[in-house]
Short mmCIF file of C-alpha atoms in Angstrom, two decimals:
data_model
loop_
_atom_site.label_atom_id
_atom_site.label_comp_id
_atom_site.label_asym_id
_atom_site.label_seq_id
_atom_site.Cartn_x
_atom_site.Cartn_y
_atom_site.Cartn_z
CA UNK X 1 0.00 0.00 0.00
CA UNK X 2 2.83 2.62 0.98
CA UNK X 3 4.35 1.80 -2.86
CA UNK X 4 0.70 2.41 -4.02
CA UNK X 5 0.60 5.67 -2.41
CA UNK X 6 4.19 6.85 -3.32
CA UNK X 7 3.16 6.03 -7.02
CA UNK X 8 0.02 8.26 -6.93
CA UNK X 9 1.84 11.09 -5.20
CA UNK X 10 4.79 11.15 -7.46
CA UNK X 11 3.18 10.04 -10.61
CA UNK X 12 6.99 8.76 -11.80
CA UNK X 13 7.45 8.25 -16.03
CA UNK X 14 9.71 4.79 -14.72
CA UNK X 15 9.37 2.63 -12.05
CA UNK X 16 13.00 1.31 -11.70
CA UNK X 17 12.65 -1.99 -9.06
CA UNK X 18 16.26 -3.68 -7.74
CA UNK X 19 15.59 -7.39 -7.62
CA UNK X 20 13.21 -10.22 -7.26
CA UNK X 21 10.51 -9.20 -4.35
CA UNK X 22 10.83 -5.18 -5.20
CA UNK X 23 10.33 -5.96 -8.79
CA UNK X 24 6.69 -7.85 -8.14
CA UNK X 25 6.03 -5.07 -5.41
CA UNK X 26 6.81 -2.83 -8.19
CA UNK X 27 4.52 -4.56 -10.93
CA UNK X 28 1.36 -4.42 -8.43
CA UNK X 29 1.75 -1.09 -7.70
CA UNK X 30 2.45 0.55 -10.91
CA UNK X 31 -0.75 0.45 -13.13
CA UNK X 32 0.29 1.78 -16.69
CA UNK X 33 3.42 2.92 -15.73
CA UNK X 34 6.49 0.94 -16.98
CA UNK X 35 8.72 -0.95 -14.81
CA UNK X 36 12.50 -2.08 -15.12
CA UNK X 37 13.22 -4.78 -13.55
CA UNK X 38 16.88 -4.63 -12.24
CA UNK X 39 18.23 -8.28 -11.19
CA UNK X 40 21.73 -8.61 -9.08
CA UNK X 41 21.42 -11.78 -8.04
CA UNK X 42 21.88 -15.54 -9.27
CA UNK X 43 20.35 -17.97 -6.77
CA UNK X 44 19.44 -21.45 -7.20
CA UNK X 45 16.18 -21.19 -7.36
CA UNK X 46 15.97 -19.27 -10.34
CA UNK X 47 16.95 -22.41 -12.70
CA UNK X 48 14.32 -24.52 -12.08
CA UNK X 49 10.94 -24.75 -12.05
CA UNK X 50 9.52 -23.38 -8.87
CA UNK X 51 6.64 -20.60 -7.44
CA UNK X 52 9.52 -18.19 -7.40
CA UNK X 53 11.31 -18.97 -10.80
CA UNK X 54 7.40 -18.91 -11.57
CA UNK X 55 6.97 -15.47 -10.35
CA UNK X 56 9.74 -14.30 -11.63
CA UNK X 57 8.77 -15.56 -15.25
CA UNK X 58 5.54 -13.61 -14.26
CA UNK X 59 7.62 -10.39 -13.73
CA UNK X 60 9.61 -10.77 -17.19
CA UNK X 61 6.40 -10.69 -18.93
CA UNK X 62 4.78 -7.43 -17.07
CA UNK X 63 8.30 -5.39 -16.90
CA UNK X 64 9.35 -3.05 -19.77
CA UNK X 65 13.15 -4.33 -19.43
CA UNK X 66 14.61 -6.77 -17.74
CA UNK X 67 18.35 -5.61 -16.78
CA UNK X 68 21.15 -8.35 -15.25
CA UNK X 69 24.79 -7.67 -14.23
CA UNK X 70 25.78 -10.84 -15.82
CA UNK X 71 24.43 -12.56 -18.55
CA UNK X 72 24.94 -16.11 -16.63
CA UNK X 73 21.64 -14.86 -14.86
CA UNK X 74 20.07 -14.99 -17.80
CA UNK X 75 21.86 -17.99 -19.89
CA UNK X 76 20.71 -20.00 -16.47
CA UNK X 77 17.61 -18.96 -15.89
CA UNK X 78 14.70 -22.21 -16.22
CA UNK X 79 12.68 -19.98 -18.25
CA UNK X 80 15.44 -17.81 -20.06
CA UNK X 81 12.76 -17.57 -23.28
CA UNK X 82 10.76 -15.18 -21.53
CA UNK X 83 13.68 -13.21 -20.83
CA UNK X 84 16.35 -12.74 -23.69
CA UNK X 85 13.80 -10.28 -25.95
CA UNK X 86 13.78 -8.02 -23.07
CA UNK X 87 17.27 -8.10 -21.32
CA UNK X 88 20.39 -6.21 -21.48
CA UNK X 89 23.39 -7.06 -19.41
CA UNK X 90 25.15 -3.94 -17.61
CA UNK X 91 27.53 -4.82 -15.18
CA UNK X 92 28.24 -3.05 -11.58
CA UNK X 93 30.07 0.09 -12.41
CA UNK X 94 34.21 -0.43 -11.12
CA UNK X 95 36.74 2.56 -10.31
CA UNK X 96 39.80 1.30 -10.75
CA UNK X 97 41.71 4.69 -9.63
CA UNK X 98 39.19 5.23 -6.61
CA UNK X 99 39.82 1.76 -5.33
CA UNK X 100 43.80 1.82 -5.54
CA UNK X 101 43.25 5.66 -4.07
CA UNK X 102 41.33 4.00 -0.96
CA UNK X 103 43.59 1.42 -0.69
CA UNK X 104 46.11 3.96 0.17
CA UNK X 105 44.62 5.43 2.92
CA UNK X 106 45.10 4.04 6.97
CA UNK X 107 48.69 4.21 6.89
CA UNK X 108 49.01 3.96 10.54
CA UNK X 109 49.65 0.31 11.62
CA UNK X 110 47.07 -1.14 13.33
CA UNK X 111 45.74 -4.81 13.21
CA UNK X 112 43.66 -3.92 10.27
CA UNK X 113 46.24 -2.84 8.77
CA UNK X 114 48.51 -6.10 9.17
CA UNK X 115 49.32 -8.11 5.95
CA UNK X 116 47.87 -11.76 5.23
CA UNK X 117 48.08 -14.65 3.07
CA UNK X 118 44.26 -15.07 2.30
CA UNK X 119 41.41 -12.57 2.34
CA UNK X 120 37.82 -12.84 2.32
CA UNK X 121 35.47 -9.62 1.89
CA UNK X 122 31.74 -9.67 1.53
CA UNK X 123 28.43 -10.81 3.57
CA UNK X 124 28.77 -13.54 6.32
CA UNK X 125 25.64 -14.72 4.94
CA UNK X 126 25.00 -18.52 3.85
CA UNK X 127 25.02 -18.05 -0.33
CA UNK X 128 28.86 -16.38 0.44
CA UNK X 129 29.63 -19.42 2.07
CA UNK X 130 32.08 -18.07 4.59
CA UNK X 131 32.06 -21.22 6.53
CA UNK X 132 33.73 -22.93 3.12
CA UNK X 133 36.71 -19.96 3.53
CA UNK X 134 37.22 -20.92 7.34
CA UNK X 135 37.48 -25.14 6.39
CA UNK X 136 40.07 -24.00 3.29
CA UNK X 137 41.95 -21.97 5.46
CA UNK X 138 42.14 -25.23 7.91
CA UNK X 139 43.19 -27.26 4.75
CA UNK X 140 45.92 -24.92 3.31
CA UNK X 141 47.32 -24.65 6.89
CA UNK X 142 48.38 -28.59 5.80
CA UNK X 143 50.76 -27.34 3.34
CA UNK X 144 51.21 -24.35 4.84
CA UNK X 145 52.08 -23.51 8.57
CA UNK X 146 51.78 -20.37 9.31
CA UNK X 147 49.10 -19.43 7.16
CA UNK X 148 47.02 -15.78 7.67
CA UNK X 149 43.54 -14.73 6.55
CA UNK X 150 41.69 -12.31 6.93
CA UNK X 151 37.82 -12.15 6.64
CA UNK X 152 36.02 -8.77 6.10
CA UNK X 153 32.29 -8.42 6.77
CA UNK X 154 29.33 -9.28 8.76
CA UNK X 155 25.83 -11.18 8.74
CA UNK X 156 24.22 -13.88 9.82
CA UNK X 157 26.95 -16.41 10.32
CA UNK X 158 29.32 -14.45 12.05
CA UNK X 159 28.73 -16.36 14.85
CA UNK X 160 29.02 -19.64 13.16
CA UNK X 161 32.23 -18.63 11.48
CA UNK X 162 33.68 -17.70 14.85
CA UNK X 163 32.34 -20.66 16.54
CA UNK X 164 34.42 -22.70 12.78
CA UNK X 165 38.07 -21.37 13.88
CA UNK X 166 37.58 -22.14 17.10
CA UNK X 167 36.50 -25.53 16.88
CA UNK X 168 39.44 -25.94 14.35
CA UNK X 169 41.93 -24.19 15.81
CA UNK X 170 42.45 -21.31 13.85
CA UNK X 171 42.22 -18.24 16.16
CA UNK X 172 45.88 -17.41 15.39
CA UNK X 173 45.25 -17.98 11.42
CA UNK X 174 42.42 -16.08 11.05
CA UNK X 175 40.73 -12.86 12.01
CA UNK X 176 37.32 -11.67 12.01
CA UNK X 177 37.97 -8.04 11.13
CA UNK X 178 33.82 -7.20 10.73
CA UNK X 179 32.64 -4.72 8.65
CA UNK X 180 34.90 -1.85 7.06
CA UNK X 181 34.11 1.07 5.20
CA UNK X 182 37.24 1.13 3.54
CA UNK X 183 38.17 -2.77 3.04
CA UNK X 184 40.33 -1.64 -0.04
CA UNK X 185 43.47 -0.67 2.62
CA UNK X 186 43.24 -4.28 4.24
CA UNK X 187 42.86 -6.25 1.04
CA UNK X 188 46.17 -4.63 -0.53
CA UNK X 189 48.00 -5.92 1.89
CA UNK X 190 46.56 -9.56 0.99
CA UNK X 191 48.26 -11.86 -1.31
CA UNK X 192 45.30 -14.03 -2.19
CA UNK X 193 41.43 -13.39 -2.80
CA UNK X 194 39.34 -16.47 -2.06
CA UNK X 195 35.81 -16.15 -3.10
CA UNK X 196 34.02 -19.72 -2.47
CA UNK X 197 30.21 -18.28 -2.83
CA UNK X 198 27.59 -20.81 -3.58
CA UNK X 199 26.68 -18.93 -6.42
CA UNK X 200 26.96 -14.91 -7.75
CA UNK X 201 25.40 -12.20 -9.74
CA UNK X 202 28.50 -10.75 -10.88
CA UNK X 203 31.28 -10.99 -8.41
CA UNK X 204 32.40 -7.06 -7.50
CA UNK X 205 34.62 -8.36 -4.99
CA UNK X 206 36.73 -10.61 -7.78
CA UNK X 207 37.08 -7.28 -9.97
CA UNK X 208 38.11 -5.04 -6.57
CA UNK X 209 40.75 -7.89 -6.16
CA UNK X 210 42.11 -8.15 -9.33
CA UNK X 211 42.83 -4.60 -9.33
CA UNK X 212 44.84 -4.35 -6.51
CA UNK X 213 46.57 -6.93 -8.38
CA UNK X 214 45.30 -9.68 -6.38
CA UNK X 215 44.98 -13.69 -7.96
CA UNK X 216 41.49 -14.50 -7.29
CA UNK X 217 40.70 -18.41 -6.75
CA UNK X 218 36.60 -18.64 -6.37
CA UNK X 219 33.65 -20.94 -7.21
CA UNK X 220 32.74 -21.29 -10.96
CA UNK X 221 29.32 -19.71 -10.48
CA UNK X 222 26.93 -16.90 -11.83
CA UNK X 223 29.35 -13.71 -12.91
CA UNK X 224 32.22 -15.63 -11.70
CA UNK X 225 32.64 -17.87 -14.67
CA UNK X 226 33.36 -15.05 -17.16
CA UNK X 227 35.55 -12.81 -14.53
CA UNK X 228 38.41 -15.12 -13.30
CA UNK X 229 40.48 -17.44 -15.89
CA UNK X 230 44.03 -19.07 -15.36
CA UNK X 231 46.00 -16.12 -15.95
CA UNK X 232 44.87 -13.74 -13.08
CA UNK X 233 43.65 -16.99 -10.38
CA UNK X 234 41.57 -20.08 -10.63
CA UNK X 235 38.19 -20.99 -10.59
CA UNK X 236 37.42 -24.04 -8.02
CA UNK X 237 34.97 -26.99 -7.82
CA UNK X 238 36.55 -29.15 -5.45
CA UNK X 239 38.49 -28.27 -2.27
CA UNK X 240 41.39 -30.60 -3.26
CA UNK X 241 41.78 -27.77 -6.27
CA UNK X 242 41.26 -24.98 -3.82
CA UNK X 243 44.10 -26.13 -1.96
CA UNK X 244 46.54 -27.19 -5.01
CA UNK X 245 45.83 -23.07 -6.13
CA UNK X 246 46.48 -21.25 -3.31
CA UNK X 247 49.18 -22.99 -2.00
CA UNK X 248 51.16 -22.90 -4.96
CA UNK X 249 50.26 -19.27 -5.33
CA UNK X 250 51.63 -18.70 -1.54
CA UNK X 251 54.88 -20.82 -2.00
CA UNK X 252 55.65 -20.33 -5.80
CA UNK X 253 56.74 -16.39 -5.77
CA UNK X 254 56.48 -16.78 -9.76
CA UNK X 255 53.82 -18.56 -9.95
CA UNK X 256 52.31 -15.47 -7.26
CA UNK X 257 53.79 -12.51 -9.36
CA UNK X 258 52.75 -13.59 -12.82
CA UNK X 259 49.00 -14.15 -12.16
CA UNK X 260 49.69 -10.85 -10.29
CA UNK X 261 50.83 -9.30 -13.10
CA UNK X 262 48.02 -9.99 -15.03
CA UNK X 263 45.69 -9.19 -12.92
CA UNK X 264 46.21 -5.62 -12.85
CA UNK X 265 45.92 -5.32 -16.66
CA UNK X 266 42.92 -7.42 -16.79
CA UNK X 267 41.57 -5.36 -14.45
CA UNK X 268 41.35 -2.37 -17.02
CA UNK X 269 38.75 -4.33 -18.91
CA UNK X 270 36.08 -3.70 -16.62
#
């Protein structure tokens, strides 16, 4: 109702609705005006044939557009047909020169500002899978002694992820640094970007890696697939190839410095 009244009092040309529920929201409420649907997200759900793949299918018939930040959303999608007339793929906008700026700034040496081996940055929610970063932490520490991570965020499974290094042993490998406005100054000091989500829209936080000339190793899912190749990191099924990748990439210096390398030119595509 309070989207029903906004829409009468502002009378708008374009109702312009960011994902799944505020696109249907946006469909009752609008009457004859247009709507763009705006889709950042690649769950599960969405390829195969369920009430909310359903809905959604209902939504790509009533919007005007139908915009993804990857085209995996679409190429995967159970009913794709109802979508590929009306979409067009723009991806989240990246500064390169703002984020190597940020990454500048905190000088001053506190723990946040301490370098490690392995970093995770985004939600500590369940389709991040921050719980598969804590056991591949345990499982590099194998090969790798002393190894450091870092992980950068909050949500849900904080607790869980806290409750993870504990019951493994890891409170001197990792650190739960929680959110931070400015991650960019932590994650330069990081050898390694580990993104194991359970699946993607696009994958900002591979892109913001790569141009701080970071390898990325991550799932092969949603955005991922077409981000990350061999050259700048790896993309990971298994955890056996999780920890082949990263600890070559920690013990191989040229191994480390060509993906490197790369990375920050392959940045500049984005």
């Amino acid at each position: 109702q309070s989207i029903r009244r906004a829409v009468r009092s502002y009378r708008p040309d374009i109702i312009h609705a960011h994902d799944f529920t505020a696109s249907l929201i946006g469909l009752i409420a609008a009457g004859h005006i247009p709507v763009i649907s705006h889709i950042h997200q690649n769950p599960p759900w969405l390829k195969h044939i369920n009430y909310k793949s359903f809905m959604f299918m209902l939504i790509s018939v009533g919007a005007k557009k139908i915009l993804t930040v990857s085209d995996s959303i679409v190429e995967e999608c159970v009913f794709k047909n109802f979508l590929i007339k009306k979409n067009r793929v723009i991806g989240n906008p990246i500064n390169i020169s703002s984020i190597i700026e940020k990454s500048l700034e905190h000088e001053v040496v506190t723990e946040e500002s301490c370098a490690y081996d392995l970093a995770f940055v985004g939600r500590l929610e369940s389709e991040k899978n921050p719980l598969a970063f804590v056991k591949i932490v345990d499982d590099i520490k194998v090969l790798v002694k002393n190894v450091t991570a870092v992980m950068i965020g909050e949500g849900t499974e904080y607790l869980k992820c806290k409750n993870l290094i504990k019951e493994l042993d890891l409170k001197d490998n990792i650190k739960l640094l929680g959110y931070l406005s400015n991650p960019y100054s932590v994650l330069r000091k990081c050898k390694v970007v580990c993104i194991p989500s359970k699946w993607e829209g696009f994958g900002l936080t591979a892109v913001e890696g790569l141009a701080l000339g970071k390898p990325v190793v991550c799932s092969d899912v949603g955005g991922l697939k077409k981000i990350i190749n061999d050259k700048v990191g790896k993309k990971c099924n298994t955890k056996e190839e999780y920890r082949e990748e990263v600890s070559r990439l920690l013990l191989d210096q040229e191994y480390y410095n060509e993906k490197s390398n790369n990375a920050i030119s392959y940045a500049k595509t984005f």
